[in-house]
């Protein structure tokens, strides 16, 4: 990596860091190297102070040092109050910190605030759906899954979850529609076999045995249906 001295280069460095943080397997050595380069190149202008604080918060979160991570996030938001994109990232990370610290009320408040302030934010809604489901707040879970399904039109999981919830609510026709949509989006997603079992069970409940048999015949592992 070569040193650089203009704002465009700084943005490029920060974009590299963001890209690395969004990857499935983060190279933390690379993140640290790029962050230090950003600090050195812009130590006089303070142009990227808030971004650096956010990056350090992600590093501290990885190290399970939650209190100093939260402090970095608060400082970053104070510095860049008008930077909506950075604020969004800081709030999401703050919610995740609250969650792992088992501060459920704070996590819910934070993710709800993000969901309201950023209508296109899927991450906050995924967190909320998971948390509300665990808390048994199923109507809110259903609503959030519907929003996620619209924002992520190729993701089968929110449709499968809505199928499960509709099944529990004895809304069998809706359950069938959601299960079918999940399998249409991806016939081979991780929970596809279980989704087929659940869909078949709805058909059995409705005494539509030929349809149930047809679903089960589509399964790659028939043993999965033993519990039906």
mmCIF file with all atom_site columns, C-alpha atoms in Angstrom:
data_model
loop_
_atom_site.group_PDB
_atom_site.id
_atom_site.type_symbol
_atom_site.label_atom_id
_atom_site.label_alt_id
_atom_site.label_comp_id
_atom_site.label_asym_id
_atom_site.label_entity_id
_atom_site.label_seq_id
_atom_site.pdbx_PDB_ins_code
_atom_site.Cartn_x
_atom_site.Cartn_y
_atom_site.Cartn_z
_atom_site.occupancy
_atom_site.B_iso_or_equiv
_atom_site.pdbx_formal_charge
_atom_site.auth_seq_id
_atom_site.auth_comp_id
_atom_site.auth_asym_id
_atom_site.auth_atom_id
_atom_site.pdbx_PDB_model_num
ATOM 1   C CA . UNK A 1 1   ? 0.000   0.000   0.000  1.00 0.00 ? 1   UNK A CA 1
ATOM 2   C CA . UNK A 1 2   ? 1.432   3.358   -0.981 1.00 0.00 ? 2   UNK A CA 1
ATOM 3   C CA . UNK A 1 3   ? 0.989   6.510   1.041  1.00 0.00 ? 3   UNK A CA 1
ATOM 4   C CA . UNK A 1 4   ? -1.332  9.134   -0.381 1.00 0.00 ? 4   UNK A CA 1
ATOM 5   C CA . UNK A 1 5   ? -2.248  12.698  0.504  1.00 0.00 ? 5   UNK A CA 1
ATOM 6   C CA . UNK A 1 6   ? -5.559  13.729  -1.040 1.00 0.00 ? 6   UNK A CA 1
ATOM 7   C CA . UNK A 1 7   ? -9.165  13.200  0.129  1.00 0.00 ? 7   UNK A CA 1
ATOM 8   C CA . UNK A 1 8   ? -10.005 10.917  -2.767 1.00 0.00 ? 8   UNK A CA 1
ATOM 9   C CA . UNK A 1 9   ? -7.288  8.517   -1.672 1.00 0.00 ? 9   UNK A CA 1
ATOM 10  C CA . UNK A 1 10  ? -8.673  8.618   1.864  1.00 0.00 ? 10  UNK A CA 1
ATOM 11  C CA . UNK A 1 11  ? -12.115 7.669   0.637  1.00 0.00 ? 11  UNK A CA 1
ATOM 12  C CA . UNK A 1 12  ? -10.580 4.825   -1.364 1.00 0.00 ? 12  UNK A CA 1
ATOM 13  C CA . UNK A 1 13  ? -8.775  3.519   1.716  1.00 0.00 ? 13  UNK A CA 1
ATOM 14  C CA . UNK A 1 14  ? -11.921 3.721   3.822  1.00 0.00 ? 14  UNK A CA 1
ATOM 15  C CA . UNK A 1 15  ? -13.916 1.951   1.111  1.00 0.00 ? 15  UNK A CA 1
ATOM 16  C CA . UNK A 1 16  ? -11.359 -0.877  1.175  1.00 0.00 ? 16  UNK A CA 1
ATOM 17  C CA . UNK A 1 17  ? -11.843 -1.171  4.929  1.00 0.00 ? 17  UNK A CA 1
ATOM 18  C CA . UNK A 1 18  ? -15.629 -1.211  4.585  1.00 0.00 ? 18  UNK A CA 1
ATOM 19  C CA . UNK A 1 19  ? -15.396 -3.871  1.914  1.00 0.00 ? 19  UNK A CA 1
ATOM 20  C CA . UNK A 1 20  ? -13.233 -6.009  4.187  1.00 0.00 ? 20  UNK A CA 1
ATOM 21  C CA . UNK A 1 21  ? -15.603 -5.539  7.148  1.00 0.00 ? 21  UNK A CA 1
ATOM 22  C CA . UNK A 1 22  ? -18.510 -6.671  4.950  1.00 0.00 ? 22  UNK A CA 1
ATOM 23  C CA . UNK A 1 23  ? -16.751 -9.854  3.852  1.00 0.00 ? 23  UNK A CA 1
ATOM 24  C CA . UNK A 1 24  ? -17.612 -13.271 5.286  1.00 0.00 ? 24  UNK A CA 1
ATOM 25  C CA . UNK A 1 25  ? -14.071 -13.817 6.569  1.00 0.00 ? 25  UNK A CA 1
ATOM 26  C CA . UNK A 1 26  ? -12.577 -10.543 7.758  1.00 0.00 ? 26  UNK A CA 1
ATOM 27  C CA . UNK A 1 27  ? -8.810  -10.111 7.527  1.00 0.00 ? 27  UNK A CA 1
ATOM 28  C CA . UNK A 1 28  ? -8.299  -8.091  10.703 1.00 0.00 ? 28  UNK A CA 1
ATOM 29  C CA . UNK A 1 29  ? -4.601  -7.555  9.979  1.00 0.00 ? 29  UNK A CA 1
ATOM 30  C CA . UNK A 1 30  ? -5.560  -5.899  6.696  1.00 0.00 ? 30  UNK A CA 1
ATOM 31  C CA . UNK A 1 31  ? -8.202  -3.785  8.437  1.00 0.00 ? 31  UNK A CA 1
ATOM 32  C CA . UNK A 1 32  ? -5.649  -2.641  11.016 1.00 0.00 ? 32  UNK A CA 1
ATOM 33  C CA . UNK A 1 33  ? -3.046  -1.846  8.364  1.00 0.00 ? 33  UNK A CA 1
ATOM 34  C CA . UNK A 1 34  ? -5.482  0.239   6.330  1.00 0.00 ? 34  UNK A CA 1
ATOM 35  C CA . UNK A 1 35  ? -6.835  1.984   9.429  1.00 0.00 ? 35  UNK A CA 1
ATOM 36  C CA . UNK A 1 36  ? -3.327  2.976   10.530 1.00 0.00 ? 36  UNK A CA 1
ATOM 37  C CA . UNK A 1 37  ? -2.576  4.236   7.034  1.00 0.00 ? 37  UNK A CA 1
ATOM 38  C CA . UNK A 1 38  ? -5.710  6.378   7.192  1.00 0.00 ? 38  UNK A CA 1
ATOM 39  C CA . UNK A 1 39  ? -4.695  7.746   10.605 1.00 0.00 ? 39  UNK A CA 1
ATOM 40  C CA . UNK A 1 40  ? -1.201  8.622   9.434  1.00 0.00 ? 40  UNK A CA 1
ATOM 41  C CA . UNK A 1 41  ? -2.241  10.280  6.191  1.00 0.00 ? 41  UNK A CA 1
ATOM 42  C CA . UNK A 1 42  ? -5.021  12.377  7.729  1.00 0.00 ? 42  UNK A CA 1
ATOM 43  C CA . UNK A 1 43  ? -3.785  13.025  11.260 1.00 0.00 ? 43  UNK A CA 1
ATOM 44  C CA . UNK A 1 44  ? -3.503  16.769  10.634 1.00 0.00 ? 44  UNK A CA 1
ATOM 45  C CA . UNK A 1 45  ? -6.809  17.337  8.839  1.00 0.00 ? 45  UNK A CA 1
ATOM 46  C CA . UNK A 1 46  ? -8.870  15.086  11.170 1.00 0.00 ? 46  UNK A CA 1
ATOM 47  C CA . UNK A 1 47  ? -11.017 14.391  8.111  1.00 0.00 ? 47  UNK A CA 1
ATOM 48  C CA . UNK A 1 48  ? -11.548 10.723  8.876  1.00 0.00 ? 48  UNK A CA 1
ATOM 49  C CA . UNK A 1 49  ? -11.566 10.830  12.689 1.00 0.00 ? 49  UNK A CA 1
ATOM 50  C CA . UNK A 1 50  ? -15.155 9.582   12.965 1.00 0.00 ? 50  UNK A CA 1
ATOM 51  C CA . UNK A 1 51  ? -14.587 6.766   10.486 1.00 0.00 ? 51  UNK A CA 1
ATOM 52  C CA . UNK A 1 52  ? -11.438 5.700   12.344 1.00 0.00 ? 52  UNK A CA 1
ATOM 53  C CA . UNK A 1 53  ? -13.369 5.611   15.614 1.00 0.00 ? 53  UNK A CA 1
ATOM 54  C CA . UNK A 1 54  ? -15.990 3.385   14.000 1.00 0.00 ? 54  UNK A CA 1
ATOM 55  C CA . UNK A 1 55  ? -13.306 1.048   12.645 1.00 0.00 ? 55  UNK A CA 1
ATOM 56  C CA . UNK A 1 56  ? -11.693 0.843   16.078 1.00 0.00 ? 56  UNK A CA 1
ATOM 57  C CA . UNK A 1 57  ? -15.100 0.047   17.566 1.00 0.00 ? 57  UNK A CA 1
ATOM 58  C CA . UNK A 1 58  ? -15.449 -2.921  15.200 1.00 0.00 ? 58  UNK A CA 1
ATOM 59  C CA . UNK A 1 59  ? -11.999 -4.122  16.218 1.00 0.00 ? 59  UNK A CA 1
ATOM 60  C CA . UNK A 1 60  ? -12.820 -3.811  19.916 1.00 0.00 ? 60  UNK A CA 1
ATOM 61  C CA . UNK A 1 61  ? -16.113 -5.627  19.357 1.00 0.00 ? 61  UNK A CA 1
ATOM 62  C CA . UNK A 1 62  ? -14.196 -8.491  17.756 1.00 0.00 ? 62  UNK A CA 1
ATOM 63  C CA . UNK A 1 63  ? -11.969 -8.572  20.857 1.00 0.00 ? 63  UNK A CA 1
ATOM 64  C CA . UNK A 1 64  ? -15.092 -8.589  23.078 1.00 0.00 ? 64  UNK A CA 1
ATOM 65  C CA . UNK A 1 65  ? -14.104 -5.268  24.624 1.00 0.00 ? 65  UNK A CA 1
ATOM 66  C CA . UNK A 1 66  ? -17.610 -3.918  24.549 1.00 0.00 ? 66  UNK A CA 1
ATOM 67  C CA . UNK A 1 67  ? -17.400 -0.864  26.831 1.00 0.00 ? 67  UNK A CA 1
ATOM 68  C CA . UNK A 1 68  ? -14.573 0.866   24.928 1.00 0.00 ? 68  UNK A CA 1
ATOM 69  C CA . UNK A 1 69  ? -16.258 -0.118  21.658 1.00 0.00 ? 69  UNK A CA 1
ATOM 70  C CA . UNK A 1 70  ? -19.423 1.708   22.730 1.00 0.00 ? 70  UNK A CA 1
ATOM 71  C CA . UNK A 1 71  ? -17.345 4.724   23.736 1.00 0.00 ? 71  UNK A CA 1
ATOM 72  C CA . UNK A 1 72  ? -15.777 4.868   20.261 1.00 0.00 ? 72  UNK A CA 1
ATOM 73  C CA . UNK A 1 73  ? -19.210 4.684   18.651 1.00 0.00 ? 73  UNK A CA 1
ATOM 74  C CA . UNK A 1 74  ? -20.553 7.532   20.780 1.00 0.00 ? 74  UNK A CA 1
ATOM 75  C CA . UNK A 1 75  ? -17.567 9.693   19.897 1.00 0.00 ? 75  UNK A CA 1
ATOM 76  C CA . UNK A 1 76  ? -17.911 8.911   16.202 1.00 0.00 ? 76  UNK A CA 1
ATOM 77  C CA . UNK A 1 77  ? -21.579 9.915   16.153 1.00 0.00 ? 77  UNK A CA 1
ATOM 78  C CA . UNK A 1 78  ? -20.814 13.185  17.992 1.00 0.00 ? 78  UNK A CA 1
ATOM 79  C CA . UNK A 1 79  ? -18.111 14.101  15.482 1.00 0.00 ? 79  UNK A CA 1
ATOM 80  C CA . UNK A 1 80  ? -20.182 13.314  12.376 1.00 0.00 ? 80  UNK A CA 1
ATOM 81  C CA . UNK A 1 81  ? -23.761 14.081  13.402 1.00 0.00 ? 81  UNK A CA 1
ATOM 82  C CA . UNK A 1 82  ? -24.821 14.759  9.806  1.00 0.00 ? 82  UNK A CA 1
ATOM 83  C CA . UNK A 1 83  ? -23.222 11.643  8.331  1.00 0.00 ? 83  UNK A CA 1
ATOM 84  C CA . UNK A 1 84  ? -26.310 9.429   8.100  1.00 0.00 ? 84  UNK A CA 1
ATOM 85  C CA . UNK A 1 85  ? -24.483 6.460   6.593  1.00 0.00 ? 85  UNK A CA 1
ATOM 86  C CA . UNK A 1 86  ? -21.880 6.361   9.363  1.00 0.00 ? 86  UNK A CA 1
ATOM 87  C CA . UNK A 1 87  ? -24.542 6.909   12.015 1.00 0.00 ? 87  UNK A CA 1
ATOM 88  C CA . UNK A 1 88  ? -26.468 3.926   10.610 1.00 0.00 ? 88  UNK A CA 1
ATOM 89  C CA . UNK A 1 89  ? -23.411 1.680   10.873 1.00 0.00 ? 89  UNK A CA 1
ATOM 90  C CA . UNK A 1 90  ? -22.604 2.897   14.385 1.00 0.00 ? 90  UNK A CA 1
ATOM 91  C CA . UNK A 1 91  ? -26.143 2.279   15.591 1.00 0.00 ? 91  UNK A CA 1
ATOM 92  C CA . UNK A 1 92  ? -26.234 -1.235  14.161 1.00 0.00 ? 92  UNK A CA 1
ATOM 93  C CA . UNK A 1 93  ? -22.962 -2.100  15.877 1.00 0.00 ? 93  UNK A CA 1
ATOM 94  C CA . UNK A 1 94  ? -24.220 -0.479  19.085 1.00 0.00 ? 94  UNK A CA 1
ATOM 95  C CA . UNK A 1 95  ? -27.329 -2.653  18.954 1.00 0.00 ? 95  UNK A CA 1
ATOM 96  C CA . UNK A 1 96  ? -25.219 -5.761  18.409 1.00 0.00 ? 96  UNK A CA 1
ATOM 97  C CA . UNK A 1 97  ? -23.053 -4.850  21.398 1.00 0.00 ? 97  UNK A CA 1
ATOM 98  C CA . UNK A 1 98  ? -26.145 -4.365  23.566 1.00 0.00 ? 98  UNK A CA 1
ATOM 99  C CA . UNK A 1 99  ? -27.443 -7.744  22.372 1.00 0.00 ? 99  UNK A CA 1
ATOM 100 C CA . UNK A 1 100 ? -24.294 -9.711  23.202 1.00 0.00 ? 100 UNK A CA 1
ATOM 101 C CA . UNK A 1 101 ? -24.185 -7.947  26.593 1.00 0.00 ? 101 UNK A CA 1
ATOM 102 C CA . UNK A 1 102 ? -27.746 -9.296  27.126 1.00 0.00 ? 102 UNK A CA 1
ATOM 103 C CA . UNK A 1 103 ? -29.198 -5.792  27.339 1.00 0.00 ? 103 UNK A CA 1
ATOM 104 C CA . UNK A 1 104 ? -32.281 -6.768  25.348 1.00 0.00 ? 104 UNK A CA 1
ATOM 105 C CA . UNK A 1 105 ? -34.275 -3.534  25.913 1.00 0.00 ? 105 UNK A CA 1
ATOM 106 C CA . UNK A 1 106 ? -31.378 -1.373  24.684 1.00 0.00 ? 106 UNK A CA 1
ATOM 107 C CA . UNK A 1 107 ? -30.797 -3.625  21.681 1.00 0.00 ? 107 UNK A CA 1
ATOM 108 C CA . UNK A 1 108 ? -34.477 -3.532  20.733 1.00 0.00 ? 108 UNK A CA 1
ATOM 109 C CA . UNK A 1 109 ? -34.638 0.257   21.093 1.00 0.00 ? 109 UNK A CA 1
ATOM 110 C CA . UNK A 1 110 ? -31.563 0.720   18.948 1.00 0.00 ? 110 UNK A CA 1
ATOM 111 C CA . UNK A 1 111 ? -32.640 -1.629  16.164 1.00 0.00 ? 111 UNK A CA 1
ATOM 112 C CA . UNK A 1 112 ? -36.164 -0.162  16.164 1.00 0.00 ? 112 UNK A CA 1
ATOM 113 C CA . UNK A 1 113 ? -34.682 3.325   15.830 1.00 0.00 ? 113 UNK A CA 1
ATOM 114 C CA . UNK A 1 114 ? -32.544 2.202   12.910 1.00 0.00 ? 114 UNK A CA 1
ATOM 115 C CA . UNK A 1 115 ? -35.503 0.489   11.231 1.00 0.00 ? 115 UNK A CA 1
ATOM 116 C CA . UNK A 1 116 ? -37.570 3.660   11.548 1.00 0.00 ? 116 UNK A CA 1
ATOM 117 C CA . UNK A 1 117 ? -34.822 6.079   10.485 1.00 0.00 ? 117 UNK A CA 1
ATOM 118 C CA . UNK A 1 118 ? -33.530 3.896   7.640  1.00 0.00 ? 118 UNK A CA 1
ATOM 119 C CA . UNK A 1 119 ? -36.456 2.233   5.801  1.00 0.00 ? 119 UNK A CA 1
ATOM 120 C CA . UNK A 1 120 ? -34.101 0.259   3.552  1.00 0.00 ? 120 UNK A CA 1
ATOM 121 C CA . UNK A 1 121 ? -32.019 -1.211  6.362  1.00 0.00 ? 121 UNK A CA 1
ATOM 122 C CA . UNK A 1 122 ? -32.404 -4.995  6.324  1.00 0.00 ? 122 UNK A CA 1
ATOM 123 C CA . UNK A 1 123 ? -29.876 -5.766  9.048  1.00 0.00 ? 123 UNK A CA 1
ATOM 124 C CA . UNK A 1 124 ? -31.856 -4.052  11.813 1.00 0.00 ? 124 UNK A CA 1
ATOM 125 C CA . UNK A 1 125 ? -35.023 -5.865  10.753 1.00 0.00 ? 125 UNK A CA 1
ATOM 126 C CA . UNK A 1 126 ? -33.291 -9.246  10.750 1.00 0.00 ? 126 UNK A CA 1
ATOM 127 C CA . UNK A 1 127 ? -32.046 -8.616  14.289 1.00 0.00 ? 127 UNK A CA 1
ATOM 128 C CA . UNK A 1 128 ? -35.485 -7.461  15.420 1.00 0.00 ? 128 UNK A CA 1
ATOM 129 C CA . UNK A 1 129 ? -37.294 -10.414 13.833 1.00 0.00 ? 129 UNK A CA 1
ATOM 130 C CA . UNK A 1 130 ? -34.974 -12.876 15.549 1.00 0.00 ? 130 UNK A CA 1
ATOM 131 C CA . UNK A 1 131 ? -35.275 -11.142 18.912 1.00 0.00 ? 131 UNK A CA 1
ATOM 132 C CA . UNK A 1 132 ? -39.049 -10.724 18.823 1.00 0.00 ? 132 UNK A CA 1
ATOM 133 C CA . UNK A 1 133 ? -39.478 -14.349 17.763 1.00 0.00 ? 133 UNK A CA 1
ATOM 134 C CA . UNK A 1 134 ? -37.422 -15.485 20.749 1.00 0.00 ? 134 UNK A CA 1
ATOM 135 C CA . UNK A 1 135 ? -39.539 -13.217 22.984 1.00 0.00 ? 135 UNK A CA 1
ATOM 136 C CA . UNK A 1 136 ? -42.759 -14.636 21.578 1.00 0.00 ? 136 UNK A CA 1
ATOM 137 C CA . UNK A 1 137 ? -43.877 -11.347 20.027 1.00 0.00 ? 137 UNK A CA 1
ATOM 138 C CA . UNK A 1 138 ? -45.066 -13.118 16.915 1.00 0.00 ? 138 UNK A CA 1
ATOM 139 C CA . UNK A 1 139 ? -47.244 -10.470 15.250 1.00 0.00 ? 139 UNK A CA 1
ATOM 140 C CA . UNK A 1 140 ? -44.301 -8.042  15.196 1.00 0.00 ? 140 UNK A CA 1
ATOM 141 C CA . UNK A 1 141 ? -42.073 -10.847 13.940 1.00 0.00 ? 141 UNK A CA 1
ATOM 142 C CA . UNK A 1 142 ? -44.524 -11.460 11.101 1.00 0.00 ? 142 UNK A CA 1
ATOM 143 C CA . UNK A 1 143 ? -44.570 -7.772  10.192 1.00 0.00 ? 143 UNK A CA 1
ATOM 144 C CA . UNK A 1 144 ? -40.787 -7.555  10.136 1.00 0.00 ? 144 UNK A CA 1
ATOM 145 C CA . UNK A 1 145 ? -40.462 -10.693 8.010  1.00 0.00 ? 145 UNK A CA 1
ATOM 146 C CA . UNK A 1 146 ? -42.840 -9.124  5.514  1.00 0.00 ? 146 UNK A CA 1
ATOM 147 C CA . UNK A 1 147 ? -40.630 -6.042  5.329  1.00 0.00 ? 147 UNK A CA 1
ATOM 148 C CA . UNK A 1 148 ? -37.493 -8.144  4.962  1.00 0.00 ? 148 UNK A CA 1
ATOM 149 C CA . UNK A 1 149 ? -39.122 -10.184 2.208  1.00 0.00 ? 149 UNK A CA 1
ATOM 150 C CA . UNK A 1 150 ? -39.796 -7.018  0.218  1.00 0.00 ? 150 UNK A CA 1
ATOM 151 C CA . UNK A 1 151 ? -36.301 -5.612  0.788  1.00 0.00 ? 151 UNK A CA 1
ATOM 152 C CA . UNK A 1 152 ? -34.630 -8.965  -0.019 1.00 0.00 ? 152 UNK A CA 1
ATOM 153 C CA . UNK A 1 153 ? -36.818 -10.445 -2.791 1.00 0.00 ? 153 UNK A CA 1
ATOM 154 C CA . UNK A 1 154 ? -34.515 -13.421 -3.415 1.00 0.00 ? 154 UNK A CA 1
ATOM 155 C CA . UNK A 1 155 ? -34.145 -14.481 0.234  1.00 0.00 ? 155 UNK A CA 1
ATOM 156 C CA . UNK A 1 156 ? -36.315 -17.519 1.067  1.00 0.00 ? 156 UNK A CA 1
ATOM 157 C CA . UNK A 1 157 ? -35.873 -17.313 4.845  1.00 0.00 ? 157 UNK A CA 1
ATOM 158 C CA . UNK A 1 158 ? -38.396 -14.553 5.680  1.00 0.00 ? 158 UNK A CA 1
ATOM 159 C CA . UNK A 1 159 ? -41.018 -16.341 3.594  1.00 0.00 ? 159 UNK A CA 1
ATOM 160 C CA . UNK A 1 160 ? -40.294 -19.621 5.369  1.00 0.00 ? 160 UNK A CA 1
ATOM 161 C CA . UNK A 1 161 ? -40.596 -17.865 8.730  1.00 0.00 ? 161 UNK A CA 1
ATOM 162 C CA . UNK A 1 162 ? -43.920 -16.329 7.701  1.00 0.00 ? 162 UNK A CA 1
ATOM 163 C CA . UNK A 1 163 ? -45.024 -19.804 6.661  1.00 0.00 ? 163 UNK A CA 1
ATOM 164 C CA . UNK A 1 164 ? -44.147 -21.147 10.122 1.00 0.00 ? 164 UNK A CA 1
ATOM 165 C CA . UNK A 1 165 ? -45.951 -18.300 11.865 1.00 0.00 ? 165 UNK A CA 1
ATOM 166 C CA . UNK A 1 166 ? -49.019 -18.564 9.668  1.00 0.00 ? 166 UNK A CA 1
ATOM 167 C CA . UNK A 1 167 ? -49.082 -22.309 10.361 1.00 0.00 ? 167 UNK A CA 1
ATOM 168 C CA . UNK A 1 168 ? -48.961 -21.610 14.122 1.00 0.00 ? 168 UNK A CA 1
ATOM 169 C CA . UNK A 1 169 ? -51.751 -19.060 13.723 1.00 0.00 ? 169 UNK A CA 1
ATOM 170 C CA . UNK A 1 170 ? -53.808 -21.703 11.845 1.00 0.00 ? 170 UNK A CA 1
ATOM 171 C CA . UNK A 1 171 ? -53.812 -19.497 8.766  1.00 0.00 ? 171 UNK A CA 1
ATOM 172 C CA . UNK A 1 172 ? -53.214 -22.454 6.527  1.00 0.00 ? 172 UNK A CA 1
ATOM 173 C CA . UNK A 1 173 ? -53.796 -20.841 3.141  1.00 0.00 ? 173 UNK A CA 1
ATOM 174 C CA . UNK A 1 174 ? -51.342 -18.062 3.953  1.00 0.00 ? 174 UNK A CA 1
ATOM 175 C CA . UNK A 1 175 ? -48.864 -20.614 5.281  1.00 0.00 ? 175 UNK A CA 1
ATOM 176 C CA . UNK A 1 176 ? -48.986 -22.532 1.990  1.00 0.00 ? 176 UNK A CA 1
ATOM 177 C CA . UNK A 1 177 ? -48.416 -19.348 -0.007 1.00 0.00 ? 177 UNK A CA 1
ATOM 178 C CA . UNK A 1 178 ? -45.388 -18.374 2.081  1.00 0.00 ? 178 UNK A CA 1
ATOM 179 C CA . UNK A 1 179 ? -43.820 -21.854 1.980  1.00 0.00 ? 179 UNK A CA 1
ATOM 180 C CA . UNK A 1 180 ? -44.343 -22.044 -1.775 1.00 0.00 ? 180 UNK A CA 1
ATOM 181 C CA . UNK A 1 181 ? -42.755 -18.623 -2.241 1.00 0.00 ? 181 UNK A CA 1
ATOM 182 C CA . UNK A 1 182 ? -39.758 -19.613 -0.105 1.00 0.00 ? 182 UNK A CA 1
ATOM 183 C CA . UNK A 1 183 ? -39.193 -22.718 -2.217 1.00 0.00 ? 183 UNK A CA 1
ATOM 184 C CA . UNK A 1 184 ? -39.733 -20.770 -5.426 1.00 0.00 ? 184 UNK A CA 1
ATOM 185 C CA . UNK A 1 185 ? -37.022 -18.306 -4.404 1.00 0.00 ? 185 UNK A CA 1
ATOM 186 C CA . UNK A 1 186 ? -34.545 -21.082 -3.693 1.00 0.00 ? 186 UNK A CA 1
ATOM 187 C CA . UNK A 1 187 ? -35.562 -24.767 -3.897 1.00 0.00 ? 187 UNK A CA 1
ATOM 188 C CA . UNK A 1 188 ? -32.300 -25.792 -2.234 1.00 0.00 ? 188 UNK A CA 1
ATOM 189 C CA . UNK A 1 189 ? -31.822 -23.257 0.570  1.00 0.00 ? 189 UNK A CA 1
ATOM 190 C CA . UNK A 1 190 ? -30.499 -24.516 3.905  1.00 0.00 ? 190 UNK A CA 1
ATOM 191 C CA . UNK A 1 191 ? -33.920 -25.189 5.432  1.00 0.00 ? 191 UNK A CA 1
ATOM 192 C CA . UNK A 1 192 ? -35.658 -26.253 2.218  1.00 0.00 ? 192 UNK A CA 1
ATOM 193 C CA . UNK A 1 193 ? -36.186 -29.870 3.266  1.00 0.00 ? 193 UNK A CA 1
ATOM 194 C CA . UNK A 1 194 ? -37.686 -28.861 6.602  1.00 0.00 ? 194 UNK A CA 1
ATOM 195 C CA . UNK A 1 195 ? -39.828 -26.260 4.832  1.00 0.00 ? 195 UNK A CA 1
ATOM 196 C CA . UNK A 1 196 ? -41.218 -29.015 2.605  1.00 0.00 ? 196 UNK A CA 1
ATOM 197 C CA . UNK A 1 197 ? -42.063 -31.115 5.661  1.00 0.00 ? 197 UNK A CA 1
ATOM 198 C CA . UNK A 1 198 ? -43.834 -28.139 7.226  1.00 0.00 ? 198 UNK A CA 1
ATOM 199 C CA . UNK A 1 199 ? -45.683 -27.395 3.986  1.00 0.00 ? 199 UNK A CA 1
ATOM 200 C CA . UNK A 1 200 ? -46.774 -31.024 3.686  1.00 0.00 ? 200 UNK A CA 1
ATOM 201 C CA . UNK A 1 201 ? -48.049 -30.965 7.270  1.00 0.00 ? 201 UNK A CA 1
ATOM 202 C CA . UNK A 1 202 ? -50.231 -27.964 6.431  1.00 0.00 ? 202 UNK A CA 1
ATOM 203 C CA . UNK A 1 203 ? -51.680 -29.850 3.486  1.00 0.00 ? 203 UNK A CA 1
ATOM 204 C CA . UNK A 1 204 ? -52.391 -32.822 5.768  1.00 0.00 ? 204 UNK A CA 1
ATOM 205 C CA . UNK A 1 205 ? -54.144 -30.516 8.238  1.00 0.00 ? 205 UNK A CA 1
ATOM 206 C CA . UNK A 1 206 ? -56.322 -29.275 5.378  1.00 0.00 ? 206 UNK A CA 1
ATOM 207 C CA . UNK A 1 207 ? -56.951 -32.896 4.302  1.00 0.00 ? 207 UNK A CA 1
ATOM 208 C CA . UNK A 1 208 ? -55.242 -32.242 0.984  1.00 0.00 ? 208 UNK A CA 1
ATOM 209 C CA . UNK A 1 209 ? -53.280 -35.484 0.990  1.00 0.00 ? 209 UNK A CA 1
ATOM 210 C CA . UNK A 1 210 ? -52.346 -35.614 -2.726 1.00 0.00 ? 210 UNK A CA 1
ATOM 211 C CA . UNK A 1 211 ? -50.716 -32.188 -2.441 1.00 0.00 ? 211 UNK A CA 1
ATOM 212 C CA . UNK A 1 212 ? -48.866 -33.292 0.698  1.00 0.00 ? 212 UNK A CA 1
ATOM 213 C CA . UNK A 1 213 ? -47.599 -36.405 -1.064 1.00 0.00 ? 213 UNK A CA 1
ATOM 214 C CA . UNK A 1 214 ? -46.476 -34.320 -4.048 1.00 0.00 ? 214 UNK A CA 1
ATOM 215 C CA . UNK A 1 215 ? -44.417 -32.051 -1.786 1.00 0.00 ? 215 UNK A CA 1
ATOM 216 C CA . UNK A 1 216 ? -42.804 -34.995 -0.023 1.00 0.00 ? 216 UNK A CA 1
ATOM 217 C CA . UNK A 1 217 ? -41.899 -36.594 -3.342 1.00 0.00 ? 217 UNK A CA 1
ATOM 218 C CA . UNK A 1 218 ? -39.821 -33.506 -4.135 1.00 0.00 ? 218 UNK A CA 1
ATOM 219 C CA . UNK A 1 219 ? -37.578 -34.110 -1.157 1.00 0.00 ? 219 UNK A CA 1
ATOM 220 C CA . UNK A 1 220 ? -34.001 -35.209 -1.690 1.00 0.00 ? 220 UNK A CA 1
ATOM 221 C CA . UNK A 1 221 ? -33.879 -36.912 1.682  1.00 0.00 ? 221 UNK A CA 1
ATOM 222 C CA . UNK A 1 222 ? -37.216 -38.667 2.367  1.00 0.00 ? 222 UNK A CA 1
ATOM 223 C CA . UNK A 1 223 ? -36.060 -39.573 5.886  1.00 0.00 ? 223 UNK A CA 1
ATOM 224 C CA . UNK A 1 224 ? -36.479 -35.927 6.824  1.00 0.00 ? 224 UNK A CA 1
ATOM 225 C CA . UNK A 1 225 ? -40.240 -36.453 6.635  1.00 0.00 ? 225 UNK A CA 1
ATOM 226 C CA . UNK A 1 226 ? -40.304 -39.233 9.224  1.00 0.00 ? 226 UNK A CA 1
ATOM 227 C CA . UNK A 1 227 ? -41.634 -36.884 11.875 1.00 0.00 ? 227 UNK A CA 1
ATOM 228 C CA . UNK A 1 228 ? -44.597 -35.843 9.735  1.00 0.00 ? 228 UNK A CA 1
#
